[in-house]
XYZ file of C-alpha atoms in Angstrom:
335
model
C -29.917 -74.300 58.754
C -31.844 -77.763 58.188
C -34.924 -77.717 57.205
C -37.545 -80.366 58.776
C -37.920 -83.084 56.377
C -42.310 -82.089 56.862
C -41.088 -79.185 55.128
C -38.663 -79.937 52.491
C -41.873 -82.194 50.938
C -44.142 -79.285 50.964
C -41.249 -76.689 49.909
C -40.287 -78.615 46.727
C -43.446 -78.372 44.526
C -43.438 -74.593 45.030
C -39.348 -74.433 44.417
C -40.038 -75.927 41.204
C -43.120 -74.287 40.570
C -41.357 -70.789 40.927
C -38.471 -72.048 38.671
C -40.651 -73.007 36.039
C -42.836 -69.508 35.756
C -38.958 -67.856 36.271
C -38.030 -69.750 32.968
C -41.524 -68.675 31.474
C -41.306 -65.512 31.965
C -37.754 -65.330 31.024
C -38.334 -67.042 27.739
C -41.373 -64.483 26.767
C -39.007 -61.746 27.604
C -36.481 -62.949 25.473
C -38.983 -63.898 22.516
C -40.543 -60.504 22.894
C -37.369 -58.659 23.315
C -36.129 -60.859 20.019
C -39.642 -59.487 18.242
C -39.367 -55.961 18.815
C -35.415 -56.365 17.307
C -36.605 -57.696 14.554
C -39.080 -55.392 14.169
C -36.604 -52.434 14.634
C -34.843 -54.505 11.614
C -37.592 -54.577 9.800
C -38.692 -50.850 9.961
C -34.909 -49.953 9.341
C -34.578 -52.069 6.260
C -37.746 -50.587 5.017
C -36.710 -47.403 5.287
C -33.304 -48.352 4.110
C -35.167 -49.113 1.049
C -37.583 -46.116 0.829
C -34.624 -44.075 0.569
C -32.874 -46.240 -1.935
C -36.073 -46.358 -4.113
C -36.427 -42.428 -3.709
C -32.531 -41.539 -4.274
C -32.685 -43.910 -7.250
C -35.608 -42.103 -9.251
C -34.101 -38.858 -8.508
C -30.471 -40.171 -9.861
C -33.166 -41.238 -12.734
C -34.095 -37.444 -13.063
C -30.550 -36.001 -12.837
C -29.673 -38.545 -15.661
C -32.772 -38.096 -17.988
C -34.108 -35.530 -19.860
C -36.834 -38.211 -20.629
C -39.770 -36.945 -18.438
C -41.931 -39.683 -19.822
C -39.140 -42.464 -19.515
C -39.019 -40.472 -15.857
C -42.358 -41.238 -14.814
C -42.720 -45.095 -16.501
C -39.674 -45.863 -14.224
C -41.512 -44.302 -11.233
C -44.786 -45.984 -11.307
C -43.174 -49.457 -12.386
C -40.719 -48.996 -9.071
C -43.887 -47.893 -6.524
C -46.138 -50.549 -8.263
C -43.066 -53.390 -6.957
C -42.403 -51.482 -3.802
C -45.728 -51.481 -2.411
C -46.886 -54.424 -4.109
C -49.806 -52.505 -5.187
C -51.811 -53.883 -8.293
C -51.491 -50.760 -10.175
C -49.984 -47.544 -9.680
C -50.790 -45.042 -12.647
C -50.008 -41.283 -12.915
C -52.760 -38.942 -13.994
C -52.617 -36.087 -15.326
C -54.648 -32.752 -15.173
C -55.350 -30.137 -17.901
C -56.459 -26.629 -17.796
C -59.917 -27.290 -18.112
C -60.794 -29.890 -15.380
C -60.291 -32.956 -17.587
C -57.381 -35.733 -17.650
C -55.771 -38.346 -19.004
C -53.723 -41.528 -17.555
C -50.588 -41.050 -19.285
C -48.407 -43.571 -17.308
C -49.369 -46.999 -15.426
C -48.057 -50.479 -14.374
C -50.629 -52.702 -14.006
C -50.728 -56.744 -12.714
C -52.142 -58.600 -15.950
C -55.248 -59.776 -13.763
C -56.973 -55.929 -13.849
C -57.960 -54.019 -16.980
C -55.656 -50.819 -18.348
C -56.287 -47.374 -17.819
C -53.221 -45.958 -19.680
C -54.366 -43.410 -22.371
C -57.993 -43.343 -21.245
C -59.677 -39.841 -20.883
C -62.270 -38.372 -18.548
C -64.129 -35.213 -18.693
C -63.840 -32.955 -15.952
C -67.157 -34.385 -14.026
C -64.780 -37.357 -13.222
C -62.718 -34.994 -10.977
C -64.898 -32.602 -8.550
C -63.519 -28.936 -8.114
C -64.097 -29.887 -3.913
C -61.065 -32.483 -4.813
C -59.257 -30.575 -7.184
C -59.084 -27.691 -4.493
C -58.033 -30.471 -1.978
C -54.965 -31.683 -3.751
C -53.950 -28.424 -4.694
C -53.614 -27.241 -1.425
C -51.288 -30.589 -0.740
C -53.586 -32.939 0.864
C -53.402 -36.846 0.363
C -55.847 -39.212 0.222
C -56.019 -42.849 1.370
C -59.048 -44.750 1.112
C -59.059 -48.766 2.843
C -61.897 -49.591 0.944
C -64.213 -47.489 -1.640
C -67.401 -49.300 -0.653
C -67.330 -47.820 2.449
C -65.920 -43.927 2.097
C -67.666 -41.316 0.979
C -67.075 -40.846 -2.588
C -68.867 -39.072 -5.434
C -71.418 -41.340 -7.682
C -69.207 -40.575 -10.802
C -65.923 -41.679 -8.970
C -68.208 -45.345 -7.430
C -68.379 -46.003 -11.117
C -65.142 -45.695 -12.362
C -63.441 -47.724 -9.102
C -66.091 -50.213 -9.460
C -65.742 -50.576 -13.603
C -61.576 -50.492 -12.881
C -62.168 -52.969 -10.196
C -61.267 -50.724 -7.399
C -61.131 -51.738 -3.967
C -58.205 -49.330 -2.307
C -56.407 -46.252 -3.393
C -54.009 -44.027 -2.177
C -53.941 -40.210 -4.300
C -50.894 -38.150 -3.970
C -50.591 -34.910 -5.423
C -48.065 -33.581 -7.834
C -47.626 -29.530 -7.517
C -45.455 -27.688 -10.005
C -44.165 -24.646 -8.025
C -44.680 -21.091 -9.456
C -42.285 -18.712 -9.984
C -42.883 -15.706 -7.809
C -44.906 -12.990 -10.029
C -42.840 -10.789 -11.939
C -41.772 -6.990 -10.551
C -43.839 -8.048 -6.937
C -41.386 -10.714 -5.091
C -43.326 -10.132 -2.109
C -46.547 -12.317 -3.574
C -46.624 -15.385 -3.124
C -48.399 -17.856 -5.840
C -49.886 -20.992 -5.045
C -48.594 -24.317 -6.499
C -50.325 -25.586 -9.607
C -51.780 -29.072 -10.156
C -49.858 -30.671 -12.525
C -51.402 -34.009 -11.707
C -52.045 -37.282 -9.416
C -49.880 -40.579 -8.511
C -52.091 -42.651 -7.584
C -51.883 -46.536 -6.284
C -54.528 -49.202 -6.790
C -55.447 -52.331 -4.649
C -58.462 -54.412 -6.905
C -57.510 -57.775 -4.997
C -59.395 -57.059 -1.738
C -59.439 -53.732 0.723
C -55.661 -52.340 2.295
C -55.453 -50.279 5.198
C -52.620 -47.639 3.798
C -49.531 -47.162 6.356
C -48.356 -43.412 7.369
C -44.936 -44.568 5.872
C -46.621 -45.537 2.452
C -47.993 -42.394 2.460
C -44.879 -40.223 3.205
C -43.120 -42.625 0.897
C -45.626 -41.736 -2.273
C -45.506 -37.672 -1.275
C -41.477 -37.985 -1.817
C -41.882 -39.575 -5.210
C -44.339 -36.702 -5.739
C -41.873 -34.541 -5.561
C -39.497 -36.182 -7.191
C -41.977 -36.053 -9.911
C -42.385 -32.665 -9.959
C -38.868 -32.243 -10.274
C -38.730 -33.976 -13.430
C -41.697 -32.577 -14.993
C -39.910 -28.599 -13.804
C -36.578 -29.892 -15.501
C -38.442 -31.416 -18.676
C -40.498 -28.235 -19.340
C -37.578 -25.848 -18.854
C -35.233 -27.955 -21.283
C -38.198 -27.689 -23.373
C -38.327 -24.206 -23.326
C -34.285 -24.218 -24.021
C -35.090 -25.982 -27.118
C -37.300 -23.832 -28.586
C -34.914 -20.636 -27.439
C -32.334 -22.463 -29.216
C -34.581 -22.988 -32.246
C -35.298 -19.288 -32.663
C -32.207 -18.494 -31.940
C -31.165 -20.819 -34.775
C -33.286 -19.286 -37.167
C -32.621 -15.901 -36.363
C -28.753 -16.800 -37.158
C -29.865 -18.461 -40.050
C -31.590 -15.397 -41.353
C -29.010 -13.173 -40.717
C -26.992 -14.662 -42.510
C -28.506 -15.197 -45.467
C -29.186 -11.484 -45.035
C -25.540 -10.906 -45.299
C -24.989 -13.088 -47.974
C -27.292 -11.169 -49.988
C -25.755 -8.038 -48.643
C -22.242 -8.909 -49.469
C -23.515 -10.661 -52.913
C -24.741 -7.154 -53.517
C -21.361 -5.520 -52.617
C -19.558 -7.619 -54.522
C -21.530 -7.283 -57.434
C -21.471 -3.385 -57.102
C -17.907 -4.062 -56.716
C -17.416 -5.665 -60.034
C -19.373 -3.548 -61.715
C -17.374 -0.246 -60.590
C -14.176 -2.080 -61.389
C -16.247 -2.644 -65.029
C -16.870 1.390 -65.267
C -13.350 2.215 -64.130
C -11.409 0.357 -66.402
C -13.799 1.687 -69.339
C -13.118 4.902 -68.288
C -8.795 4.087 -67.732
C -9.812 2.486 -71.397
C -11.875 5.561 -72.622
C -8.857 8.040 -71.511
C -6.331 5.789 -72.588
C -8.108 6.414 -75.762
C -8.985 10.041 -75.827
C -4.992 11.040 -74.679
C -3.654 8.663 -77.527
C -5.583 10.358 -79.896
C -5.194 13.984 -78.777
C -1.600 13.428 -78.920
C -1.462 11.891 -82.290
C -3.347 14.643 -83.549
C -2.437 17.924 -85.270
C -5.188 20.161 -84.325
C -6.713 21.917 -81.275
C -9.557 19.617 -79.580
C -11.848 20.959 -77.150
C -14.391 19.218 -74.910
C -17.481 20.722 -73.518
C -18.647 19.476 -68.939
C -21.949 19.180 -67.969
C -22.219 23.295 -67.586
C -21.395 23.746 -71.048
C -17.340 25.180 -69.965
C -14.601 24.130 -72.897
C -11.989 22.093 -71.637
C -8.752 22.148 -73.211
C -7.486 18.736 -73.802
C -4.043 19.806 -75.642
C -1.313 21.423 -73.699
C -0.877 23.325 -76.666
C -0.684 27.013 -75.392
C -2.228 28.751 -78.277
C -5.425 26.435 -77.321
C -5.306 27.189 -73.184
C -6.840 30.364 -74.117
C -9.985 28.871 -74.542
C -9.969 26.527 -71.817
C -12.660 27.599 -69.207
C -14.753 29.755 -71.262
C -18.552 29.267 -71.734
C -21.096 29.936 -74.332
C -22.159 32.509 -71.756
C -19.202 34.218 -71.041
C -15.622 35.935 -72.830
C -16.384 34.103 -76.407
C -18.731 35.758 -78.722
C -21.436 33.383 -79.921
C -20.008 33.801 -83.248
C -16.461 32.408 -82.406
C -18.174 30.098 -80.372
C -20.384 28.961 -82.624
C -17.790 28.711 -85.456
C -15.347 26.762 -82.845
C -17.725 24.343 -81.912
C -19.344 24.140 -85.271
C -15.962 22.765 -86.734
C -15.288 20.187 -83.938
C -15.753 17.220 -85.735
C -17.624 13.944 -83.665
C -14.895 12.557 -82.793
C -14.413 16.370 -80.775
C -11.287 17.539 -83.148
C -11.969 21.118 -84.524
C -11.465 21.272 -88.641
């Protein structure tokens, strides 16, 4: 079909003018298609390296004993991986104070590590908040509601965002009643810093700090029970060490009352030895008197065995007697 040449001239600007907004569109398609990819890349890299950075500090934990070589490693690898100006790790006591006992800080911002701060720093409304397992994420302290104490410390620390993460120890369940339940305990805070202006905090930096938490908790449940190994090990030690030293001086005494029997026994074989040498060698009848005053006969002689068993008390008249045992000389031969 031919088209009158009236309107071929008429038909052309709008031909071209329909191309043209084709190839627009077309190329914001692509462009926006190309974004979102890249995007998609971008979220799946980052995630790629959440999970590196989090399978890393726990091959860290597995590896090390070292909870405080645990935890520097952990706040100097957040501190990089959210490019925050300083990630610290505080930690709790018993009676509502604390103490910064790790941080990596950018050389631009003043330290906090070993600092101290009585428990009016941290409000019991927060401390009951984090032990229950909330987070907190603040885009800019000027404007959130904070306690006066806590303005003063961001503003002297120079302040401006923070994101505070929780780290719970969990209980053991209470001995002889496995049915109760007890709550975890506050061991602490991680905590990241932003002093060069405001951040809006991402879900993903969030869910990325609670990990570490745990991971955190982990190491602190390892380091105290290797602790407590330790000091079993220690007792246990000195308990062995006692015994045997007990022993020693047991078996010292043994030995000794060894000897000393051995001492008596060959006195006596020596003593006998004697006493049948000289009853042999001698002439006479010899007589010995035991403990219940009984003669013994010492000679096999059998004129003598007459006498043998008799008493002061009984079948010798005390004059015999006396005149027998009157004429045993010291050395026990009768005159």
């Amino acid at each position: 079909m031919l088209i009158p040449l009236f309107w071929a001239d008429r038909l052309l600007p709008f031909s071209l003018s329909l191309n043209l907004l084709i190839l627009v569109a077309v190329y914001f398609y692509f462009k926006q298609e190309n974004a979102k990819k890249q995007r998609t890349e971008g979220l799946l890299r980052q995630q790629t390296e959440r999970e590196r950075l989090v399978t890393q500090i726990a091959q860290h934990i597995r590896q090390s004993l070292d909870l405080d070589h645990v935890l520097t490693t952990t706040v100097a690898e957040v501190q990089q991986f959210l490019q925050a100006d300083r990630v610290l790790i505080y930690r709790l006591w018993s009676d509502g104070s604390g103490c910064v006992i790790n941080e990596t800080v950018l050389p631009l911002y003043p330290r906090v590590l070993g600092q101290s701060f009585p428990e009016e720093v941290f409000p019991q409304a927060y401390h009951q908040a984090y032990a229950l397992g909330k987070t907190r994420a603040i885009a800019n302290v000027e404007e959130a509601n904070i306690e006066d104490c806590l303005v003063a410390f961001v503003k002297h620390f120079g302040v401006k965002a923070k994101l505070v993460v929780p780290i719970l120890q969990e209980n053991r369940q209470a001995e002889g009643h496995p049915h109760i339940a007890i709550p975890p305990t506050l061991w602490g805070l991680l905590i990241a810093h932003q002093c060069s202006n405001p951040r809006q905090w991402e879900d993903w930096e969030v869910e990325l700090m609670k990990q570490l938490a745990n991971q955190v908790a982990i190491a602190v449940q390892q380091s105290e029970l290797y602790e407590q190994l330790q000091q079993l090990n220690t007792q246990l030690e000195h308990r062995v060490q006692h015994r045997t030293e007990e022993l020693a001086n047991t078996n010292a005494t043994l030995q000794a009352e060894i000897a000393e029997r051995q001492r008596t026994e060959a006195a006596l074989c020596h003593t006998n030895y004697t006493l049948q040498a000289l009853i042999a060698a001698s002439p006479r009848a010899i007589f010995t008197l035991d403990l219940n005053d009984t003669v013994q006969n010492l000679e096999p002689d059998r004129r003598t065995k007459c006498l043998a068993g008799l008493s002061k008390r009984r079948s010798v008249s005390p004059t015999l007697f006396f005149k027998t045992t009157q004429n045993i000389a010291p050395c026990g031969r009768a005159s």
